[in-house]
PDB file of C-alpha atoms in Angstrom:
ATOM      1  CA  UNK A 219     -44.935  30.964  32.495  1.00 31.00           C
ATOM      2  CA  UNK A 220     -45.801  34.556  33.115  1.00 36.00           C
ATOM      3  CA  UNK A 221     -45.435  35.205  29.309  1.00 37.00           C
ATOM      4  CA  UNK A 222     -48.419  33.218  28.298  1.00 39.00           C
ATOM      5  CA  UNK A 223     -51.815  34.361  29.516  1.00 45.00           C
ATOM      6  CA  UNK A 224     -55.187  32.853  29.146  1.00 47.00           C
ATOM      7  CA  UNK A 225     -55.867  31.326  25.792  1.00 54.00           C
ATOM      8  CA  UNK A 226     -52.138  31.290  24.806  1.00 55.00           C
ATOM      9  CA  UNK A 227     -52.040  35.107  24.437  1.00 59.00           C
ATOM     10  CA  UNK A 228     -48.699  36.755  24.578  1.00 56.00           C
ATOM     11  CA  UNK A 229     -48.004  39.127  27.386  1.00 59.00           C
ATOM     12  CA  UNK A 230     -45.418  41.905  26.722  1.00 63.00           C
ATOM     13  CA  UNK A 231     -43.908  41.558  30.227  1.00 69.00           C
ATOM     14  CA  UNK A 232     -41.463  39.163  28.965  1.00 68.00           C
ATOM     15  CA  UNK A 233     -39.787  38.386  25.615  1.00 71.00           C
ATOM     16  CA  UNK A 234     -41.377  35.860  23.187  1.00 71.00           C
ATOM     17  CA  UNK A 235     -38.453  33.541  23.886  1.00 73.00           C
ATOM     18  CA  UNK A 236     -39.957  32.754  27.271  1.00 75.00           C
ATOM     19  CA  UNK A 237     -43.103  31.224  25.522  1.00 72.00           C
ATOM     20  CA  UNK A 238     -40.773  29.383  23.079  1.00 72.00           C
ATOM     21  CA  UNK A 239     -38.780  27.793  25.951  1.00 77.00           C
ATOM     22  CA  UNK A 240     -35.512  29.871  25.508  1.00 78.00           C
ATOM     23  CA  UNK A 241     -33.091  30.121  28.342  1.00 78.00           C
ATOM     24  CA  UNK A 242     -33.061  33.451  30.196  1.00 82.00           C
ATOM     25  CA  UNK A 243     -29.420  34.152  29.178  1.00 81.00           C
ATOM     26  CA  UNK A 244     -30.481  34.215  25.566  1.00 80.00           C
ATOM     27  CA  UNK A 245     -31.874  37.657  26.157  1.00 80.00           C
ATOM     28  CA  UNK A 246     -28.241  38.957  26.127  1.00 85.00           C
ATOM     29  CA  UNK A 247     -27.645  37.828  22.509  1.00 86.00           C
ATOM     30  CA  UNK A 248     -28.829  38.409  18.891  1.00 87.00           C
ATOM     31  CA  UNK A 249     -29.508  35.049  17.686  1.00 86.00           C
ATOM     32  CA  UNK A 250     -28.976  34.006  14.020  1.00 87.00           C
ATOM     33  CA  UNK A 251     -30.283  31.197  11.896  1.00 82.00           C
ATOM     34  CA  UNK A 252     -28.853  29.676   8.840  1.00 76.00           C
ATOM     35  CA  UNK A 253     -32.034  30.177   6.852  1.00 77.00           C
ATOM     36  CA  UNK A 254     -35.286  28.254   7.439  1.00 87.00           C
ATOM     37  CA  UNK A 255     -38.470  29.383   8.993  1.00 93.00           C
ATOM     38  CA  UNK A 256     -37.847  29.890  12.640  1.00 88.00           C
ATOM     39  CA  UNK A 257     -37.546  33.603  12.493  1.00 89.00           C
ATOM     40  CA  UNK A 258     -40.864  33.796  10.666  1.00 94.00           C
ATOM     41  CA  UNK A 259     -42.597  31.685  13.316  1.00 91.00           C
ATOM     42  CA  UNK A 260     -41.607  34.283  15.889  1.00 86.00           C
ATOM     43  CA  UNK A 261     -42.888  37.114  13.757  1.00 89.00           C
ATOM     44  CA  UNK A 262     -46.084  35.210  13.014  1.00 91.00           C
ATOM     45  CA  UNK A 263     -46.577  34.512  16.714  1.00 87.00           C
ATOM     46  CA  UNK A 264     -46.120  38.161  17.588  1.00 83.00           C
ATOM     47  CA  UNK A 265     -48.571  39.187  14.818  1.00 85.00           C
ATOM     48  CA  UNK A 266     -51.246  36.860  16.229  1.00 84.00           C
ATOM     49  CA  UNK A 267     -50.416  37.575  19.935  1.00 80.00           C
ATOM     50  CA  UNK A 268     -50.065  33.974  20.612  1.00 85.00           C
ATOM     51  CA  UNK A 269     -47.633  31.131  19.585  1.00 87.00           C
ATOM     52  CA  UNK A 270     -48.476  29.958  16.076  1.00 91.00           C
ATOM     53  CA  UNK A 271     -46.334  27.032  14.830  1.00 92.00           C
ATOM     54  CA  UNK A 272     -48.219  26.604  11.500  1.00 95.00           C
ATOM     55  CA  UNK A 273     -45.719  27.572   8.839  1.00 95.00           C
ATOM     56  CA  UNK A 274     -48.457  27.607   6.231  1.00 94.00           C
ATOM     57  CA  UNK A 275     -50.702  30.160   7.958  1.00 92.00           C
ATOM     58  CA  UNK A 276     -51.287  33.465   6.374  1.00 92.00           C
ATOM     59  CA  UNK A 277     -49.357  36.309   7.918  1.00 90.00           C
ATOM     60  CA  UNK A 278     -47.792  39.678   7.428  1.00 91.00           C
ATOM     61  CA  UNK A 279     -44.080  39.360   7.424  1.00 93.00           C
ATOM     62  CA  UNK A 280     -41.674  41.983   8.852  1.00 91.00           C
ATOM     63  CA  UNK A 281     -38.045  42.239   7.468  1.00 94.00           C
ATOM     64  CA  UNK A 282     -35.702  39.321   7.024  1.00 94.00           C
ATOM     65  CA  UNK A 283     -32.086  40.431   7.598  1.00 94.00           C
ATOM     66  CA  UNK A 284     -29.047  38.771   5.943  1.00 93.00           C
ATOM     67  CA  UNK A 285     -25.646  39.305   7.381  1.00 92.00           C
ATOM     68  CA  UNK A 286     -22.090  38.612   6.378  1.00 91.00           C
ATOM     69  CA  UNK A 287     -21.337  35.900   8.953  1.00 88.00           C
ATOM     70  CA  UNK A 288     -17.773  35.469   7.859  1.00 90.00           C
ATOM     71  CA  UNK A 289     -17.098  39.142   8.508  1.00 93.00           C
ATOM     72  CA  UNK A 290     -18.812  38.967  11.892  1.00 95.00           C
ATOM     73  CA  UNK A 291     -16.712  35.959  12.813  1.00 93.00           C
ATOM     74  CA  UNK A 292     -13.438  37.649  11.657  1.00 95.00           C
ATOM     75  CA  UNK A 293     -14.290  40.552  13.787  1.00 96.00           C
ATOM     76  CA  UNK A 294     -14.423  38.349  16.801  1.00 96.00           C
ATOM     77  CA  UNK A 295     -18.117  39.028  17.510  1.00 96.00           C
ATOM     78  CA  UNK A 296     -19.647  35.666  16.620  1.00 94.00           C
ATOM     79  CA  UNK A 297     -20.231  33.348  19.518  1.00 93.00           C
ATOM     80  CA  UNK A 298     -21.036  29.673  19.041  1.00 89.00           C
ATOM     81  CA  UNK A 299     -22.486  27.703  21.987  1.00 84.00           C
ATOM     82  CA  UNK A 300     -22.930  24.390  20.193  1.00 81.00           C
ATOM     83  CA  UNK A 301     -26.483  25.044  19.208  1.00 80.00           C
ATOM     84  CA  UNK A 302     -26.587  28.740  18.117  1.00 81.00           C
ATOM     85  CA  UNK A 303     -24.759  31.368  16.205  1.00 88.00           C
ATOM     86  CA  UNK A 304     -25.083  34.590  18.084  1.00 91.00           C
ATOM     87  CA  UNK A 305     -23.606  38.091  18.949  1.00 95.00           C
ATOM     88  CA  UNK A 306     -23.547  39.437  22.469  1.00 94.00           C
ATOM     89  CA  UNK A 307     -25.584  42.650  23.068  1.00 91.00           C
ATOM     90  CA  UNK A 308     -25.460  44.520  19.769  1.00 91.00           C
ATOM     91  CA  UNK A 309     -24.291  44.438  16.115  1.00 93.00           C
ATOM     92  CA  UNK A 310     -23.513  47.462  13.966  1.00 91.00           C
ATOM     93  CA  UNK A 311     -25.755  46.970  10.948  1.00 90.00           C
ATOM     94  CA  UNK A 312     -23.793  49.216   8.613  1.00 91.00           C
ATOM     95  CA  UNK A 313     -20.749  47.006   8.822  1.00 92.00           C
ATOM     96  CA  UNK A 314     -22.308  43.481   8.529  1.00 95.00           C
ATOM     97  CA  UNK A 315     -25.843  43.794   6.963  1.00 95.00           C
ATOM     98  CA  UNK A 316     -25.836  42.498   3.416  1.00 94.00           C
ATOM     99  CA  UNK A 317     -29.500  42.668   2.487  1.00 95.00           C
ATOM    100  CA  UNK A 318     -32.995  43.243   3.882  1.00 96.00           C
ATOM    101  CA  UNK A 319     -35.979  41.288   2.548  1.00 96.00           C
ATOM    102  CA  UNK A 320     -39.477  42.444   2.824  1.00 95.00           C
ATOM    103  CA  UNK A 321     -42.695  41.384   1.165  1.00 93.00           C
ATOM    104  CA  UNK A 322     -42.015  44.022  -1.547  1.00 93.00           C
ATOM    105  CA  UNK A 323     -38.652  42.425  -2.340  1.00 93.00           C
ATOM    106  CA  UNK A 324     -39.775  38.896  -3.170  1.00 93.00           C
ATOM    107  CA  UNK A 325     -42.209  37.377  -5.715  1.00 86.00           C
ATOM    108  CA  UNK A 326     -44.588  35.007  -4.126  1.00 88.00           C
ATOM    109  CA  UNK A 327     -46.465  34.407  -7.487  1.00 79.00           C
ATOM    110  CA  UNK A 328     -49.857  35.061  -6.125  1.00 78.00           C
ATOM    111  CA  UNK A 329     -49.298  32.668  -3.199  1.00 81.00           C
ATOM    112  CA  UNK A 330     -50.761  33.381   0.162  1.00 85.00           C
ATOM    113  CA  UNK A 331     -47.932  34.922   2.230  1.00 93.00           C
ATOM    114  CA  UNK A 332     -47.080  32.320   4.883  1.00 95.00           C
ATOM    115  CA  UNK A 333     -43.969  31.911   7.056  1.00 96.00           C
ATOM    116  CA  UNK A 334     -42.579  29.131   4.855  1.00 95.00           C
ATOM    117  CA  UNK A 335     -43.339  30.879   1.505  1.00 94.00           C
ATOM    118  CA  UNK A 336     -41.764  34.194   2.634  1.00 95.00           C
ATOM    119  CA  UNK A 337     -38.636  32.467   4.067  1.00 95.00           C
ATOM    120  CA  UNK A 338     -38.096  30.301   1.043  1.00 93.00           C
ATOM    121  CA  UNK A 339     -38.645  33.220  -1.443  1.00 94.00           C
ATOM    122  CA  UNK A 340     -36.377  35.489   0.626  1.00 94.00           C
ATOM    123  CA  UNK A 341     -33.580  32.811   0.953  1.00 93.00           C
ATOM    124  CA  UNK A 342     -33.706  32.103  -2.874  1.00 91.00           C
ATOM    125  CA  UNK A 343     -33.433  35.746  -3.767  1.00 93.00           C
ATOM    126  CA  UNK A 344     -30.558  36.281  -1.286  1.00 93.00           C
ATOM    127  CA  UNK A 345     -28.748  33.299  -2.857  1.00 91.00           C
ATOM    128  CA  UNK A 346     -29.125  34.786  -6.284  1.00 92.00           C
ATOM    129  CA  UNK A 347     -27.988  38.189  -5.256  1.00 93.00           C
ATOM    130  CA  UNK A 348     -25.172  37.231  -2.909  1.00 88.00           C
ATOM    131  CA  UNK A 349     -23.657  33.995  -4.110  1.00 84.00           C
ATOM    132  CA  UNK A 350     -20.668  32.892  -1.817  1.00 67.00           C
ATOM    133  CA  UNK A 351     -21.711  34.829   1.157  1.00 66.00           C
ATOM    134  CA  UNK A 352     -22.715  33.235   4.450  1.00 52.00           C
ATOM    135  CA  UNK A 353     -25.715  34.612   6.217  1.00 48.00           C
TER     136      UNK A 353
END
């Protein structure tokens, strides 16, 4: 793959999805997850400039975005391909974004910030703040 250079370093000529084995047509979509740590693996890999699958490794998180999936679906924007929930090309944040989690928004109780710790803390706070919403 052109995306991975010597020593597993990320090359900015292609999206990180190439190194993760994503199909080329995925580039046309905004992909969602239903929680979990997969988005944080992508951020951690970008931070380290190589693929890092260790969910316990120390890292600097970006922002974790939470959306109103029901509203996205009712608007006819949500696409389901049997594996992913996704939106083609773009999504207006003002209409569908519920909450943004950053390291300043969650309490990691003196734990090292890792992909799994940040994901769990963010998901937990989201559930407390927005009971009944789908992400």
